[in-house]
mmCIF file of C-alpha atoms in Angstrom:
data_model
loop_
_atom_site.group_PDB
_atom_site.id
_atom_site.type_symbol
_atom_site.label_atom_id
_atom_site.label_comp_id
_atom_site.label_asym_id
_atom_site.label_seq_id
_atom_site.Cartn_x
_atom_site.Cartn_y
_atom_site.Cartn_z
ATOM 1 C CA MET W 1 -35.040 25.535 -0.623
ATOM 2 C CA ALA W 2 -31.396 24.088 -0.881
ATOM 3 C CA ASP W 3 -30.372 23.765 -4.761
ATOM 4 C CA PRO W 4 -29.997 19.595 -4.881
ATOM 5 C CA PHE W 5 -27.388 20.119 -8.131
ATOM 6 C CA SER W 6 -25.212 22.363 -5.778
ATOM 7 C CA THR W 7 -23.659 19.328 -3.871
ATOM 8 C CA VAL W 8 -20.771 17.190 -6.621
ATOM 9 C CA GLN W 9 -18.800 14.314 -5.812
ATOM 10 C CA THR W 10 -14.775 15.506 -6.724
ATOM 11 C CA GLU W 11 -13.739 13.047 -4.726
ATOM 12 C CA LEU W 12 -13.437 9.193 -5.713
ATOM 13 C CA PRO W 13 -15.356 7.506 -2.295
ATOM 14 C CA ARG W 14 -13.823 4.589 -0.115
ATOM 15 C CA ASP W 15 -14.690 2.387 2.699
ATOM 16 C CA ARG W 16 -13.282 2.889 6.409
ATOM 17 C CA TRP W 17 -10.970 0.550 5.252
ATOM 18 C CA GLY W 18 -10.016 3.531 2.014
ATOM 19 C CA ARG W 19 -11.502 0.233 -0.228
ATOM 20 C CA PRO W 20 -12.847 2.460 -3.842
ATOM 21 C CA LEU W 21 -16.823 2.184 -3.777
ATOM 22 C CA ILE W 22 -18.261 1.108 -7.397
ATOM 23 C CA THR W 23 -21.426 1.382 -8.302
ATOM 24 C CA PRO W 24 -22.289 -2.721 -10.604
ATOM 25 C CA PRO W 25 -22.695 -2.372 -14.126
ATOM 26 C CA ASP W 26 -25.785 -2.691 -14.115
ATOM 27 C CA GLY W 27 -26.476 -0.042 -11.605
ATOM 28 C CA GLY W 28 -27.790 -0.268 -8.017
ATOM 29 C CA ASP W 29 -25.644 -0.010 -4.762
ATOM 30 C CA PRO W 30 -21.370 1.219 -5.108
ATOM 31 C CA VAL W 31 -20.179 -1.929 -3.492
ATOM 32 C CA ALA W 32 -16.445 -2.337 -2.222
ATOM 33 C CA TYR W 33 -14.178 -3.478 -4.654
ATOM 34 C CA THR W 34 -10.552 -4.284 -3.735
ATOM 35 C CA ARG W 35 -7.380 -2.148 -4.617
ATOM 36 C CA CYS W 36 -5.105 -3.514 -7.068
ATOM 37 C CA THR W 37 -1.836 -3.201 -5.663
ATOM 38 C CA THR W 38 -3.447 -4.507 -2.234
ATOM 39 C CA PHE W 39 -5.123 -7.215 -4.707
ATOM 40 C CA VAL W 40 -1.595 -8.583 -6.417
ATOM 41 C CA GLY W 41 0.280 -8.195 -3.472
ATOM 42 C CA CYS W 42 -1.082 -11.611 -1.958
ATOM 43 C CA LEU W 43 1.997 -13.096 -3.962
ATOM 44 C CA GLU W 44 4.630 -10.876 -2.975
ATOM 45 C CA ASP W 45 7.658 -11.330 -1.439
ATOM 46 C CA THR W 46 7.658 -9.232 0.774
ATOM 47 C CA TYR W 47 10.564 -11.040 2.947
ATOM 48 C CA HIS W 48 13.846 -8.895 2.256
ATOM 49 C CA LEU W 49 11.543 -5.454 2.396
ATOM 50 C CA GLY W 50 10.616 -7.368 5.856
ATOM 51 C CA GLN W 51 15.230 -7.473 6.857
ATOM 52 C CA TRP W 52 15.310 -4.305 5.423
ATOM 53 C CA GLN W 53 12.532 -1.945 8.072
ATOM 54 C CA LEU W 54 14.523 -4.049 10.623
ATOM 55 C CA ARG W 55 17.414 -2.664 10.018
ATOM 56 C CA MET W 56 16.128 0.341 9.188
ATOM 57 C CA ALA W 57 14.679 0.338 13.101
ATOM 58 C CA VAL W 58 17.795 -1.824 14.763
ATOM 59 C CA LEU W 59 19.497 1.279 13.170
ATOM 60 C CA GLY W 60 17.270 4.219 14.436
ATOM 61 C CA MET W 61 17.225 2.838 18.260
ATOM 62 C CA SER W 62 20.729 3.295 18.361
ATOM 63 C CA ARG W 63 20.157 7.063 17.277
ATOM 64 C CA ARG W 64 17.813 7.107 19.193
ATOM 65 C CA LYS W 65 17.932 6.708 23.462
ATOM 66 C CA ASP W 66 14.537 7.981 24.249
ATOM 67 C CA LEU W 67 12.920 5.135 22.794
ATOM 68 C CA ILE W 68 15.079 3.164 24.480
ATOM 69 C CA LEU W 69 14.341 4.246 27.456
ATOM 70 C CA ALA W 70 10.572 4.116 26.371
ATOM 71 C CA ALA W 71 10.668 0.782 24.910
ATOM 72 C CA SER W 72 12.419 -0.478 28.149
ATOM 73 C CA ALA W 73 8.769 0.521 30.411
ATOM 74 C CA ILE W 74 6.870 -1.479 28.407
ATOM 75 C CA ASP W 75 6.268 -5.035 30.319
ATOM 76 C CA ASP W 76 3.782 -6.646 28.643
ATOM 77 C CA PRO W 77 4.035 -6.536 24.550
ATOM 78 C CA THR W 78 1.017 -8.422 24.366
ATOM 79 C CA ASP W 79 -1.634 -6.007 26.154
ATOM 80 C CA GLN W 80 -2.718 -3.893 22.807
ATOM 81 C CA TYR W 81 -2.037 -0.273 24.323
ATOM 82 C CA GLN W 82 1.306 -1.468 25.248
ATOM 83 C CA LYS W 83 1.400 -3.044 21.525
ATOM 84 C CA ARG W 84 0.499 0.318 19.374
ATOM 85 C CA LYS W 85 3.280 1.607 21.956
ATOM 86 C CA LEU W 86 5.918 -0.468 20.438
ATOM 87 C CA ASN W 87 4.623 0.097 16.962
ATOM 88 C CA ASP W 88 5.142 3.642 17.383
ATOM 89 C CA ILE W 89 8.587 3.635 18.957
ATOM 90 C CA ALA W 90 9.128 1.310 15.799
ATOM 91 C CA LYS W 91 8.431 3.583 13.160
ATOM 92 C CA ALA W 92 9.924 6.557 15.164
ATOM 93 C CA ALA W 93 13.267 4.414 15.205
ATOM 94 C CA LYS W 94 12.993 3.446 11.570
ATOM 95 C CA ASP W 95 12.407 6.943 10.783
ATOM 96 C CA ALA W 96 15.592 8.024 12.629
ATOM 97 C CA ALA W 97 17.363 5.891 10.615
ATOM 98 C CA ALA W 98 16.276 7.617 7.512
ATOM 99 C CA GLY W 99 13.848 5.004 6.755
ATOM 100 C CA ASP W 100 11.723 6.720 5.155
ATOM 101 C CA ALA W 101 13.561 9.276 3.749
ATOM 102 C CA ALA W 102 13.531 7.196 0.100
ATOM 103 C CA ALA W 103 9.965 6.520 0.129
ATOM 104 C CA ASN W 104 9.576 10.947 0.736
ATOM 105 C CA THR W 105 12.098 11.426 -1.962
ATOM 106 C CA GLY W 106 10.604 9.318 -4.871
ATOM 107 C CA THR W 107 7.089 10.268 -4.161
ATOM 108 C CA ALA W 108 7.942 13.759 -4.064
ATOM 109 C CA ILE W 109 9.817 13.065 -7.111
ATOM 110 C CA HIS W 110 7.144 11.114 -9.651
ATOM 111 C CA THR W 111 5.007 13.891 -8.128
ATOM 112 C CA LEU W 112 7.730 16.232 -11.099
ATOM 113 C CA THR W 113 7.635 14.249 -13.114
ATOM 114 C CA GLU W 114 3.698 13.901 -13.819
ATOM 115 C CA ARG W 115 3.981 17.402 -13.935
ATOM 116 C CA ILE W 116 6.420 17.466 -16.388
ATOM 117 C CA ASP W 117 4.165 14.699 -18.741
ATOM 118 C CA LYS W 118 1.495 17.912 -18.060
ATOM 119 C CA GLY W 119 3.831 20.615 -19.672
ATOM 120 C CA GLU W 120 3.452 21.709 -15.863
ATOM 121 C CA GLY W 121 6.591 24.056 -14.523
ATOM 122 C CA LEU W 122 8.570 22.297 -11.079
ATOM 123 C CA GLY W 123 8.151 25.302 -9.166
ATOM 124 C CA ASP W 124 9.416 27.297 -7.026
ATOM 125 C CA TYR W 125 12.517 25.377 -5.681
ATOM 126 C CA VAL W 126 13.924 22.460 -6.926
ATOM 127 C CA PRO W 127 16.925 20.652 -4.416
ATOM 128 C CA GLU W 128 19.994 20.725 -7.130
ATOM 129 C CA GLU W 129 21.080 17.591 -6.083
ATOM 130 C CA TYR W 130 17.229 15.937 -7.745
ATOM 131 C CA LEU W 131 17.914 17.781 -11.526
ATOM 132 C CA PRO W 132 20.279 14.904 -12.791
ATOM 133 C CA ASP W 133 16.904 12.715 -12.409
ATOM 134 C CA LEU W 134 14.252 14.769 -14.132
ATOM 135 C CA LYS W 135 16.646 15.700 -15.994
ATOM 136 C CA ALA W 136 17.484 12.284 -16.931
ATOM 137 C CA TYR W 137 13.767 11.482 -17.066
ATOM 138 C CA ALA W 138 12.734 14.424 -20.156
ATOM 139 C CA ASP W 139 15.529 12.953 -21.772
ATOM 140 C CA ILE W 140 14.362 9.621 -21.747
ATOM 141 C CA THR W 141 10.711 9.866 -22.339
ATOM 142 C CA LYS W 142 11.055 12.813 -24.628
ATOM 143 C CA GLY W 143 7.932 12.937 -27.606
ATOM 144 C CA LEU W 144 6.220 10.294 -25.806
ATOM 145 C CA ALA W 145 2.983 11.922 -25.419
ATOM 146 C CA TYR W 146 -0.312 10.566 -23.220
ATOM 147 C CA ALA W 147 -3.893 9.132 -23.844
ATOM 148 C CA GLU W 148 -4.241 9.751 -19.930
ATOM 149 C CA ILE W 149 -2.270 10.795 -16.412
ATOM 150 C CA GLU W 150 -3.760 8.729 -13.233
ATOM 151 C CA GLY W 151 -7.160 7.734 -14.353
ATOM 152 C CA PHE W 152 -9.013 5.395 -12.882
ATOM 153 C CA CYS W 153 -9.333 1.802 -13.786
ATOM 154 C CA VAL W 154 -12.105 -0.871 -12.370
ATOM 155 C CA ASN W 155 -11.827 -4.845 -14.216
ATOM 156 C CA ASP W 156 -15.208 -6.323 -12.704
ATOM 157 C CA ALA W 157 -14.698 -9.725 -12.985
ATOM 158 C CA LEU W 158 -11.654 -9.777 -10.059
ATOM 159 C CA ARG W 159 -13.300 -6.711 -8.653
ATOM 160 C CA VAL W 160 -11.138 -4.882 -8.579
ATOM 161 C CA GLY W 161 -10.130 -0.617 -8.918
ATOM 162 C CA GLY W 162 -6.732 1.489 -9.053
ATOM 163 C CA THR W 163 -5.020 3.844 -10.746
ATOM 164 C CA TYR W 164 -2.480 3.457 -13.497
ATOM 165 C CA ASP W 165 0.277 6.002 -13.744
ATOM 166 C CA ARG W 166 0.024 6.586 -17.311
ATOM 167 C CA ILE W 167 -1.575 5.505 -21.374
ATOM 168 C CA LEU W 168 1.806 7.005 -23.064
ATOM 169 C CA ILE W 169 1.660 6.536 -26.701
ATOM 170 C CA PHE W 170 4.179 6.295 -29.146
ATOM 171 C CA THR W 171 4.575 9.163 -31.896
ATOM 172 C CA ALA W 172 6.257 9.224 -34.385
ATOM 173 C CA GLU W 173 8.602 12.031 -33.062
ATOM 174 C CA PHE W 174 9.746 9.524 -30.322
ATOM 175 C CA LEU W 175 9.584 6.533 -32.508
ATOM 176 C CA ASP W 176 12.471 8.636 -35.043
ATOM 177 C CA ASN W 177 14.580 9.954 -32.374
ATOM 178 C CA PHE W 178 15.060 5.763 -31.251
ATOM 179 C CA GLU W 179 15.769 5.088 -34.721
ATOM 180 C CA ARG W 180 18.052 7.463 -34.449
ATOM 181 C CA VAL W 181 19.890 7.231 -31.043
ATOM 182 C CA ASN W 182 19.633 2.964 -31.902
ATOM 183 C CA GLY W 183 20.336 2.092 -35.072
ATOM 184 C CA PHE W 184 17.076 0.314 -35.427
ATOM 185 C CA ARG W 185 13.475 0.704 -34.856
ATOM 186 C CA LEU W 186 11.302 -0.172 -32.331
ATOM 187 C CA ARG W 187 8.939 -3.197 -32.138
ATOM 188 C CA TRP W 188 7.877 -4.730 -29.733
ATOM 189 C CA PRO W 189 9.077 -7.143 -27.713
ATOM 190 C CA GLY W 190 8.796 -11.480 -28.810
ATOM 191 C CA ARG W 191 9.577 -14.613 -27.209
ATOM 192 C CA ASN W 192 11.421 -17.459 -29.177
ATOM 193 C CA ALA W 193 10.680 -20.894 -30.467
ATOM 194 C CA LEU W 194 11.142 -22.029 -26.571
ATOM 195 C CA GLY W 195 8.984 -18.837 -25.319
ATOM 196 C CA VAL W 196 12.101 -17.298 -24.103
ATOM 197 C CA LEU W 197 11.387 -13.328 -24.206
ATOM 198 C CA THR W 198 13.806 -11.845 -27.182
ATOM 199 C CA PRO W 199 13.442 -7.919 -26.955
ATOM 200 C CA GLN W 200 12.807 -6.354 -30.975
ATOM 201 C CA GLY W 201 11.427 -9.640 -31.326
ATOM 202 C CA GLY W 202 7.804 -8.320 -32.472
ATOM 203 C CA GLU W 203 6.276 -6.468 -34.558
ATOM 204 C CA GLU W 204 7.874 -3.335 -35.353
ATOM 205 C CA ILE W 205 5.755 -0.135 -33.089
ATOM 206 C CA GLN W 206 3.542 2.223 -35.365
ATOM 207 C CA PRO W 207 2.839 5.563 -34.083
ATOM 208 C CA GLY W 208 -0.329 6.053 -31.279
ATOM 209 C CA GLU W 209 0.125 2.339 -30.565
ATOM 210 C CA ALA W 210 -0.482 2.778 -26.633
ATOM 211 C CA ALA W 211 1.379 0.497 -23.157
ATOM 212 C CA ILE W 212 0.037 1.132 -20.320
ATOM 213 C CA GLY W 213 2.936 3.561 -18.209
ATOM 214 C CA ASP W 214 4.646 3.021 -14.367
ATOM 215 C CA VAL W 215 6.938 5.259 -12.671
ATOM 216 C CA LYS W 216 9.328 3.902 -10.079
ATOM 217 C CA THR W 217 12.004 5.691 -8.751
ATOM 218 C CA GLY W 218 13.349 2.705 -6.426
ATOM 219 C CA HIS W 219 14.081 -1.060 -6.986
ATOM 220 C CA VAL W 220 12.534 -3.608 -9.987
ATOM 221 C CA ASP W 221 13.972 -6.188 -9.827
ATOM 222 C CA LEU W 222 12.942 -7.999 -6.346
ATOM 223 C CA GLY W 223 9.625 -6.905 -7.177
ATOM 224 C CA GLN W 224 8.937 -7.420 -11.239
ATOM 225 C CA GLY W 225 6.254 -9.476 -10.428
ATOM 226 C CA LYS W 226 3.857 -7.380 -8.497
ATOM 227 C CA ILE W 227 4.717 -4.818 -10.831
ATOM 228 C CA ALA W 228 3.744 -6.754 -14.332
ATOM 229 C CA MET W 229 0.593 -7.771 -12.200
ATOM 230 C CA GLN W 230 -0.986 -3.898 -11.489
ATOM 231 C CA GLU W 231 -0.155 -3.207 -15.311
ATOM 232 C CA GLY W 232 -1.538 -6.458 -16.506
ATOM 233 C CA VAL W 233 -4.908 -5.608 -14.342
ATOM 234 C CA TYR W 234 -5.253 -1.730 -15.481
ATOM 235 C CA ALA W 235 -4.251 -3.219 -19.142
ATOM 236 C CA ASN W 236 -7.485 -5.211 -19.297
ATOM 237 C CA SER W 237 -9.819 -3.021 -17.318
ATOM 238 C CA VAL W 238 -12.404 0.056 -18.036
ATOM 239 C CA SER W 239 -12.051 3.587 -17.007
ATOM 240 C CA TYR W 240 -14.302 4.305 -14.149
ATOM 241 C CA ASP W 241 -16.514 7.400 -13.694
ATOM 242 C CA HIS W 242 -17.264 7.754 -10.553
ATOM 243 C CA THR W 243 -19.706 10.678 -10.773
ATOM 244 C CA LEU W 244 -21.674 8.665 -13.032
ATOM 245 C CA GLY W 245 -20.853 5.517 -12.006
ATOM 246 C CA THR W 246 -20.116 5.247 -15.958
ATOM 247 C CA ARG W 247 -17.568 3.303 -17.958
ATOM 248 C CA SER W 248 -15.558 3.360 -21.313
ATOM 249 C CA PRO W 249 -13.121 1.941 -22.746
ATOM 250 C CA LEU W 250 -9.858 2.790 -21.791
ATOM 251 C CA PRO W 251 -8.451 5.673 -23.759
ATOM 252 C CA GLY W 252 -6.022 4.871 -26.065
ATOM 253 C CA ASN W 253 -6.738 1.169 -26.567
ATOM 254 C CA PRO W 254 -3.410 -0.284 -24.731
ATOM 255 C CA SER W 255 -1.267 -3.200 -24.756
ATOM 256 C CA LYS W 256 -2.267 -6.027 -23.599
ATOM 257 C CA GLU W 257 0.800 -8.149 -24.242
ATOM 258 C CA TRP W 258 3.027 -5.811 -23.008
ATOM 259 C CA GLY W 259 3.744 -2.287 -20.547
ATOM 260 C CA VAL W 260 6.070 0.256 -19.826
ATOM 261 C CA VAL W 261 8.031 1.399 -16.663
ATOM 262 C CA VAL W 262 10.297 4.718 -16.564
ATOM 263 C CA HIS W 263 12.698 3.506 -14.122
ATOM 264 C CA LEU W 264 14.194 6.507 -12.319
ATOM 265 C CA PRO W 265 16.471 5.059 -9.294
ATOM 266 C CA ALA W 266 15.935 8.643 -6.871
ATOM 267 C CA GLY W 267 19.628 9.973 -6.694
ATOM 268 C CA THR W 268 21.256 8.676 -9.458
ATOM 269 C CA GLY W 269 20.638 11.330 -12.460
ATOM 270 C CA SER W 270 19.482 8.419 -14.642
ATOM 271 C CA ALA W 271 17.025 6.289 -16.134
ATOM 272 C CA ARG W 272 15.728 3.640 -18.562
ATOM 273 C CA LEU W 273 12.776 2.397 -20.102
ATOM 274 C CA LEU W 274 12.135 -1.273 -19.046
ATOM 275 C CA TRP W 275 9.253 -3.636 -20.908
ATOM 276 C CA PHE W 276 7.141 -5.480 -18.415
ATOM 277 C CA ASP W 277 4.837 -8.846 -20.130
ATOM 278 C CA ILE W 278 1.718 -8.487 -18.997
ATOM 279 C CA ALA W 279 -0.274 -10.993 -20.291
ATOM 280 C CA ALA W 280 2.587 -13.038 -17.646
ATOM 281 C CA GLY W 281 1.641 -10.252 -15.071
ATOM 282 C CA PHE W 282 -2.213 -10.434 -15.889
ATOM 283 C CA GLU W 283 -2.517 -14.317 -15.553
ATOM 284 C CA ALA W 284 -0.782 -14.417 -13.041
ATOM 285 C CA ALA W 285 -3.877 -11.949 -11.083
ATOM 286 C CA SER W 286 -6.564 -13.356 -12.431
ATOM 287 C CA THR W 287 -5.906 -16.894 -11.141
ATOM 288 C CA LEU W 288 -3.388 -17.287 -8.550
ATOM 289 C CA ALA W 289 -4.000 -13.903 -6.352
ATOM 290 C CA LYS W 290 -7.601 -14.626 -6.887
ATOM 291 C CA GLY W 291 -7.423 -18.221 -5.555
ATOM 292 C CA VAL W 292 -5.051 -16.929 -2.774
ATOM 293 C CA GLN W 293 -8.013 -13.978 -1.851
ATOM 294 C CA GLY W 294 -10.503 -16.340 -2.548
ATOM 295 C CA TRP W 295 -8.949 -18.592 0.281
ATOM 296 C CA ARG W 296 -8.349 -16.297 2.776
ATOM 297 C CA LYS W 297 -12.335 -15.475 3.014
ATOM 298 C CA ARG W 298 -12.985 -19.371 4.233
ATOM 299 C CA LYS W 299 -14.772 -19.724 6.905
ATOM 300 C CA ASP W 300 -15.811 -22.801 5.885
ATOM 301 C CA LEU W 301 -12.902 -24.617 7.488
ATOM 302 C CA THR W 302 -13.434 -25.643 10.789
ATOM 303 C CA HIS W 303 -16.507 -27.323 12.740
ATOM 304 C CA VAL W 304 -16.986 -27.697 16.321
ATOM 305 C CA PHE W 305 -17.575 -31.022 17.357
ATOM 306 C CA ALA W 306 -17.824 -31.287 21.173
ATOM 307 C CA SER W 307 -18.151 -27.988 23.757
ATOM 308 C CA THR W 308 -19.413 -27.058 26.954
ATOM 309 C CA SER W 309 -19.144 -24.504 29.092
ATOM 310 C CA VAL W 310 -18.592 -23.641 32.852
ATOM 311 C CA THR W 311 -20.317 -20.726 34.476
ATOM 312 C CA VAL W 312 -18.193 -19.481 38.085
ATOM 313 C CA GLN W 313 -19.557 -17.022 40.026
ATOM 314 C CA ALA W 314 -18.354 -13.762 40.666
ATOM 315 C CA GLY W 315 -16.410 -13.913 44.435
ATOM 316 C CA PRO W 316 -16.847 -10.807 46.273
ATOM 317 C CA THR W 317 -15.672 -7.462 44.379
ATOM 318 C CA LEU W 318 -12.180 -5.956 46.637
ATOM 319 C CA VAL W 319 -14.136 -3.685 47.884
ATOM 320 C CA GLU W 320 -16.347 -5.997 49.989
ATOM 321 C CA GLN W 321 -13.063 -8.258 50.785
ATOM 322 C CA ILE W 322 -12.235 -4.630 52.932
ATOM 323 C CA LYS W 323 -15.349 -3.931 54.098
ATOM 324 C CA ALA W 324 -15.871 -8.069 55.683
ATOM 325 C CA ALA W 325 -12.188 -8.505 57.038
ATOM 326 C CA THR W 326 -11.975 -8.796 60.341
ATOM 327 C CA SER W 327 -8.341 -8.048 60.663
ATOM 328 C CA TYR W 328 -5.511 -5.668 60.067
ATOM 329 C CA THR W 329 -3.521 -9.305 58.822
ATOM 330 C CA ALA W 330 -6.816 -9.623 56.703
ATOM 331 C CA LEU W 331 -6.479 -6.365 55.328
ATOM 332 C CA GLN W 332 -2.578 -6.463 54.161
ATOM 333 C CA GLY W 333 -3.398 -9.684 52.943
ATOM 334 C CA ILE W 334 -5.611 -8.129 50.468
ATOM 335 C CA TYR W 335 -3.472 -6.030 49.506
ATOM 336 C CA ALA W 336 -0.693 -8.684 49.085
ATOM 337 C CA MET W 337 -2.938 -10.314 46.691
ATOM 338 C CA ASN W 338 -3.697 -6.731 44.434
ATOM 339 C CA SER W 339 -1.332 -4.802 45.000
ATOM 340 C CA ALA W 340 -0.767 -4.279 40.958
ATOM 341 C CA LYS W 341 -4.346 -3.242 41.456
ATOM 342 C CA TRP W 342 -4.438 -1.218 43.976
ATOM 343 C CA THR W 343 -6.169 2.191 44.258
ATOM 344 C CA PRO W 344 -5.520 5.060 46.372
ATOM 345 C CA GLY W 345 -9.905 4.429 46.790
ATOM 346 C CA LEU W 346 -9.345 1.282 48.058
ATOM 347 C CA THR W 347 -6.098 2.430 50.453
ATOM 348 C CA ALA W 348 -8.692 5.187 52.124
ATOM 349 C CA LEU W 349 -11.428 2.551 52.586
ATOM 350 C CA ALA W 350 -8.760 -0.504 54.305
ATOM 351 C CA THR W 351 -7.317 2.444 56.205
ATOM 352 C CA GLU W 352 -11.791 3.670 57.062
ATOM 353 C CA ARG W 353 -12.324 -0.207 58.099
ATOM 354 C CA ARG W 354 -9.633 -0.894 60.144
ATOM 355 C CA ALA W 355 -9.989 2.204 62.077
ATOM 356 C CA GLU W 356 -13.462 0.362 63.060
ATOM 357 C CA ILE W 357 -11.423 -3.017 63.505
ATOM 358 C CA GLU W 358 -8.393 -1.239 65.766
ATOM 359 C CA GLY W 359 -11.472 0.598 67.219
#
């Protein structure tokens, strides 16, 4: 008899769309939660990203004559199979213009920063041009500790699940070093009487206090809203253990007001730490994003008030038409009307029928 305890579920189960399957708080069968990036992404302005992708596709086509030839062979862009082929051509063109190079580089650097934070080595070989990036990351984060790295959490009220990059802890070493470099103690951001963000306007940060952290290797200016919402959802979530289906408070009790982004633009050898207003981000996620998601699920916005149906009797098939033809001219007419879907088998059948007619 097989050991019922021999199989251990090590990976978070997901449905066919990649959504995490989460055991409800009160038990029962797992249900699909929306991924956090998807949930907050409904409010993201993708115009500039779309324009960039178009530019890369155009540039890539100019470098790949074979893709131009492949595209010229498409005669019906509404056909599902030819649409798929066009999608493949567009992706290949974007890749040809190194459209995915920045994403691949960013992903690699992101992985290496995780190894730095875990105290692991960088491996046998890291391209020399990226060593300044990693050195800048190590310098800017020196002294920070981590309550958790790449932890999965859920917000049951929103039915959202996702993986945060870090829960970072401000240590005495980090805070003392900040004061030594900048000449003042690090404080949480605050707001003035008009509600305007004022860096260093809040309470002095004490050793042991924590914040949700994120590492970004690309542009952050155009994605501020999405980052703030995503970190806000994480900060207002609980840790989830999929092997037991249990929940627990986030380690370190990170701030629900402010999150941190380590901005490490790939290839620049520079890094900076940014505060993000995640309280505002969570408010947007729990109201605006939730409203948009709900609106998209509405299925009660249209009603039929009149209908009719007509049954059309199917005409004779091509085989039947060929067999019923009474002259070679009739056979030629059948071919002329159906040349686009003519097959060798129909040619053979028409030749046989012609012989019968003329014999």
